[in-house]
Amino acid sequence: MLIYLLIINAVGFSVMLYDKYLAKNNLWRIPEKSLFGIAVFGGSLGCLLGMYAARHKTKHKSFTLGIPAILLTQMFLLWHFCYK
């Protein structure tokens, strides 16, 4: 499980940086659904760090509120299943 989380968060971080590159070069972009999908499947921390490292999607309320909300939900669920 830990290896999966490391990989999916590395993917989330990388995809945010790559989408910023695509945006700056007016190339075909990664759909927002895909970015949120990576976050939902465990890459929320990587996506959040990538967002702020690349200053990408930081003016979009859906991302500045949605990604942290997904991360907090995942942290709560992890706590709930591990310690309850």
JSON list of C-alpha atoms in Angstrom, two decimals:
[
{"chain": "A", "resi": 1, "resn": "MET", "atom": "CA", "xyz": [0.00, 0.00, 0.00]},
{"chain": "A", "resi": 2, "resn": "LEU", "atom": "CA", "xyz": [2.82, 2.40, 0.86]},
{"chain": "A", "resi": 3, "resn": "ILE", "atom": "CA", "xyz": [4.52, 1.78, -2.48]},
{"chain": "A", "resi": 4, "resn": "TYR", "atom": "CA", "xyz": [1.23, 2.45, -4.29]},
{"chain": "A", "resi": 5, "resn": "LEU", "atom": "CA", "xyz": [0.78, 5.74, -2.42]},
{"chain": "A", "resi": 6, "resn": "LEU", "atom": "CA", "xyz": [4.34, 6.83, -3.21]},
{"chain": "A", "resi": 7, "resn": "ILE", "atom": "CA", "xyz": [3.87, 6.06, -6.89]},
{"chain": "A", "resi": 8, "resn": "ILE", "atom": "CA", "xyz": [0.42, 7.66, -7.28]},
{"chain": "A", "resi": 9, "resn": "ASN", "atom": "CA", "xyz": [1.57, 10.81, -5.47]},
{"chain": "A", "resi": 10, "resn": "ALA", "atom": "CA", "xyz": [4.67, 11.02, -7.67]},
{"chain": "A", "resi": 11, "resn": "VAL", "atom": "CA", "xyz": [2.34, 10.70, -10.66]},
{"chain": "A", "resi": 12, "resn": "GLY", "atom": "CA", "xyz": [0.06, 13.42, -9.27]},
{"chain": "A", "resi": 13, "resn": "PHE", "atom": "CA", "xyz": [2.98, 15.77, -8.73]},
{"chain": "A", "resi": 14, "resn": "SER", "atom": "CA", "xyz": [4.43, 15.06, -12.18]},
{"chain": "A", "resi": 15, "resn": "VAL", "atom": "CA", "xyz": [1.12, 15.43, -13.98]},
{"chain": "A", "resi": 16, "resn": "MET", "atom": "CA", "xyz": [0.56, 18.87, -12.44]},
{"chain": "A", "resi": 17, "resn": "LEU", "atom": "CA", "xyz": [4.01, 19.99, -13.57]},
{"chain": "A", "resi": 18, "resn": "TYR", "atom": "CA", "xyz": [3.46, 18.52, -17.03]},
{"chain": "A", "resi": 19, "resn": "ASP", "atom": "CA", "xyz": [0.05, 20.19, -17.40]},
{"chain": "A", "resi": 20, "resn": "LYS", "atom": "CA", "xyz": [1.65, 23.52, -16.49]},
{"chain": "A", "resi": 21, "resn": "TYR", "atom": "CA", "xyz": [4.24, 22.93, -19.21]},
{"chain": "A", "resi": 22, "resn": "LEU", "atom": "CA", "xyz": [1.47, 22.17, -21.70]},
{"chain": "A", "resi": 23, "resn": "ALA", "atom": "CA", "xyz": [-0.43, 25.31, -20.66]},
{"chain": "A", "resi": 24, "resn": "LYS", "atom": "CA", "xyz": [2.61, 27.56, -21.10]},
{"chain": "A", "resi": 25, "resn": "ASN", "atom": "CA", "xyz": [3.26, 26.15, -24.57]},
{"chain": "A", "resi": 26, "resn": "ASN", "atom": "CA", "xyz": [-0.37, 26.25, -25.80]},
{"chain": "A", "resi": 27, "resn": "LEU", "atom": "CA", "xyz": [-0.46, 22.49, -26.25]},
{"chain": "A", "resi": 28, "resn": "TRP", "atom": "CA", "xyz": [-3.28, 20.00, -25.74]},
{"chain": "A", "resi": 29, "resn": "ARG", "atom": "CA", "xyz": [-4.05, 19.94, -21.99]},
{"chain": "A", "resi": 30, "resn": "ILE", "atom": "CA", "xyz": [-4.78, 17.19, -19.50]},
{"chain": "A", "resi": 31, "resn": "PRO", "atom": "CA", "xyz": [-8.52, 17.20, -18.67]},
{"chain": "A", "resi": 32, "resn": "GLU", "atom": "CA", "xyz": [-9.43, 18.46, -15.20]},
{"chain": "A", "resi": 33, "resn": "LYS", "atom": "CA", "xyz": [-11.37, 15.23, -14.61]},
{"chain": "A", "resi": 34, "resn": "SER", "atom": "CA", "xyz": [-8.12, 13.31, -15.02]},
{"chain": "A", "resi": 35, "resn": "LEU", "atom": "CA", "xyz": [-6.30, 15.56, -12.54]},
{"chain": "A", "resi": 36, "resn": "PHE", "atom": "CA", "xyz": [-9.08, 15.08, -9.99]},
{"chain": "A", "resi": 37, "resn": "GLY", "atom": "CA", "xyz": [-9.15, 11.35, -10.76]},
{"chain": "A", "resi": 38, "resn": "ILE", "atom": "CA", "xyz": [-5.50, 11.00, -9.82]},
{"chain": "A", "resi": 39, "resn": "ALA", "atom": "CA", "xyz": [-6.21, 12.87, -6.57]},
{"chain": "A", "resi": 40, "resn": "VAL", "atom": "CA", "xyz": [-9.22, 10.70, -5.74]},
{"chain": "A", "resi": 41, "resn": "PHE", "atom": "CA", "xyz": [-7.25, 7.49, -6.28]},
{"chain": "A", "resi": 42, "resn": "GLY", "atom": "CA", "xyz": [-4.67, 8.48, -3.68]},
{"chain": "A", "resi": 43, "resn": "GLY", "atom": "CA", "xyz": [-2.54, 11.14, -5.35]},
{"chain": "A", "resi": 44, "resn": "SER", "atom": "CA", "xyz": [-4.08, 14.13, -3.62]},
{"chain": "A", "resi": 45, "resn": "LEU", "atom": "CA", "xyz": [-0.93, 15.10, -1.70]},
{"chain": "A", "resi": 46, "resn": "GLY", "atom": "CA", "xyz": [1.19, 14.91, -4.85]},
{"chain": "A", "resi": 47, "resn": "CYS", "atom": "CA", "xyz": [-1.36, 16.94, -6.79]},
{"chain": "A", "resi": 48, "resn": "LEU", "atom": "CA", "xyz": [-1.52, 19.57, -4.06]},
{"chain": "A", "resi": 49, "resn": "LEU", "atom": "CA", "xyz": [2.27, 19.86, -3.86]},
{"chain": "A", "resi": 50, "resn": "GLY", "atom": "CA", "xyz": [2.52, 19.97, -7.65]},
{"chain": "A", "resi": 51, "resn": "MET", "atom": "CA", "xyz": [-0.15, 22.65, -7.82]},
{"chain": "A", "resi": 52, "resn": "TYR", "atom": "CA", "xyz": [1.81, 24.99, -5.61]},
{"chain": "A", "resi": 53, "resn": "ALA", "atom": "CA", "xyz": [5.29, 24.02, -6.84]},
{"chain": "A", "resi": 54, "resn": "ALA", "atom": "CA", "xyz": [4.29, 24.92, -10.42]},
{"chain": "A", "resi": 55, "resn": "ARG", "atom": "CA", "xyz": [1.77, 27.60, -9.42]},
{"chain": "A", "resi": 56, "resn": "HIS", "atom": "CA", "xyz": [-0.73, 25.76, -11.55]},
{"chain": "A", "resi": 57, "resn": "LYS", "atom": "CA", "xyz": [-4.52, 25.80, -11.05]},
{"chain": "A", "resi": 58, "resn": "THR", "atom": "CA", "xyz": [-4.07, 27.92, -7.91]},
{"chain": "A", "resi": 59, "resn": "LYS", "atom": "CA", "xyz": [-6.64, 30.48, -9.08]},
{"chain": "A", "resi": 60, "resn": "HIS", "atom": "CA", "xyz": [-9.31, 27.84, -9.68]},
{"chain": "A", "resi": 61, "resn": "LYS", "atom": "CA", "xyz": [-11.58, 27.43, -6.65]},
{"chain": "A", "resi": 62, "resn": "SER", "atom": "CA", "xyz": [-12.42, 23.89, -7.71]},
{"chain": "A", "resi": 63, "resn": "PHE", "atom": "CA", "xyz": [-8.75, 22.99, -7.26]},
{"chain": "A", "resi": 64, "resn": "THR", "atom": "CA", "xyz": [-7.80, 25.18, -4.28]},
{"chain": "A", "resi": 65, "resn": "LEU", "atom": "CA", "xyz": [-10.78, 23.82, -2.34]},
{"chain": "A", "resi": 66, "resn": "GLY", "atom": "CA", "xyz": [-11.31, 20.44, -4.01]},
{"chain": "A", "resi": 67, "resn": "ILE", "atom": "CA", "xyz": [-7.83, 18.94, -3.81]},
{"chain": "A", "resi": 68, "resn": "PRO", "atom": "CA", "xyz": [-7.36, 19.78, -0.10]},
{"chain": "A", "resi": 69, "resn": "ALA", "atom": "CA", "xyz": [-10.88, 18.48, 0.60]},
{"chain": "A", "resi": 70, "resn": "ILE", "atom": "CA", "xyz": [-10.01, 15.19, -1.08]},
{"chain": "A", "resi": 71, "resn": "LEU", "atom": "CA", "xyz": [-6.76, 15.00, 0.91]},
{"chain": "A", "resi": 72, "resn": "LEU", "atom": "CA", "xyz": [-8.53, 15.69, 4.22]},
{"chain": "A", "resi": 73, "resn": "THR", "atom": "CA", "xyz": [-11.20, 13.10, 3.41]},
{"chain": "A", "resi": 74, "resn": "GLN", "atom": "CA", "xyz": [-8.52, 10.52, 2.60]},
{"chain": "A", "resi": 75, "resn": "MET", "atom": "CA", "xyz": [-6.63, 11.32, 5.80]},
{"chain": "A", "resi": 76, "resn": "PHE", "atom": "CA", "xyz": [-9.83, 10.95, 7.84]},
{"chain": "A", "resi": 77, "resn": "LEU", "atom": "CA", "xyz": [-10.67, 7.63, 6.17]},
{"chain": "A", "resi": 78, "resn": "LEU", "atom": "CA", "xyz": [-7.14, 6.35, 6.75]},
{"chain": "A", "resi": 79, "resn": "TRP", "atom": "CA", "xyz": [-7.33, 7.35, 10.42]},
{"chain": "A", "resi": 80, "resn": "HIS", "atom": "CA", "xyz": [-10.81, 5.85, 10.75]},
{"chain": "A", "resi": 81, "resn": "PHE", "atom": "CA", "xyz": [-9.85, 2.48, 9.29]},
{"chain": "A", "resi": 82, "resn": "CYS", "atom": "CA", "xyz": [-6.49, 2.22, 11.03]},
{"chain": "A", "resi": 83, "resn": "TYR", "atom": "CA", "xyz": [-7.32, 3.48, 14.50]},
{"chain": "A", "resi": 84, "resn": "LYS", "atom": "CA", "xyz": [-11.01, 2.75, 15.07]}
]
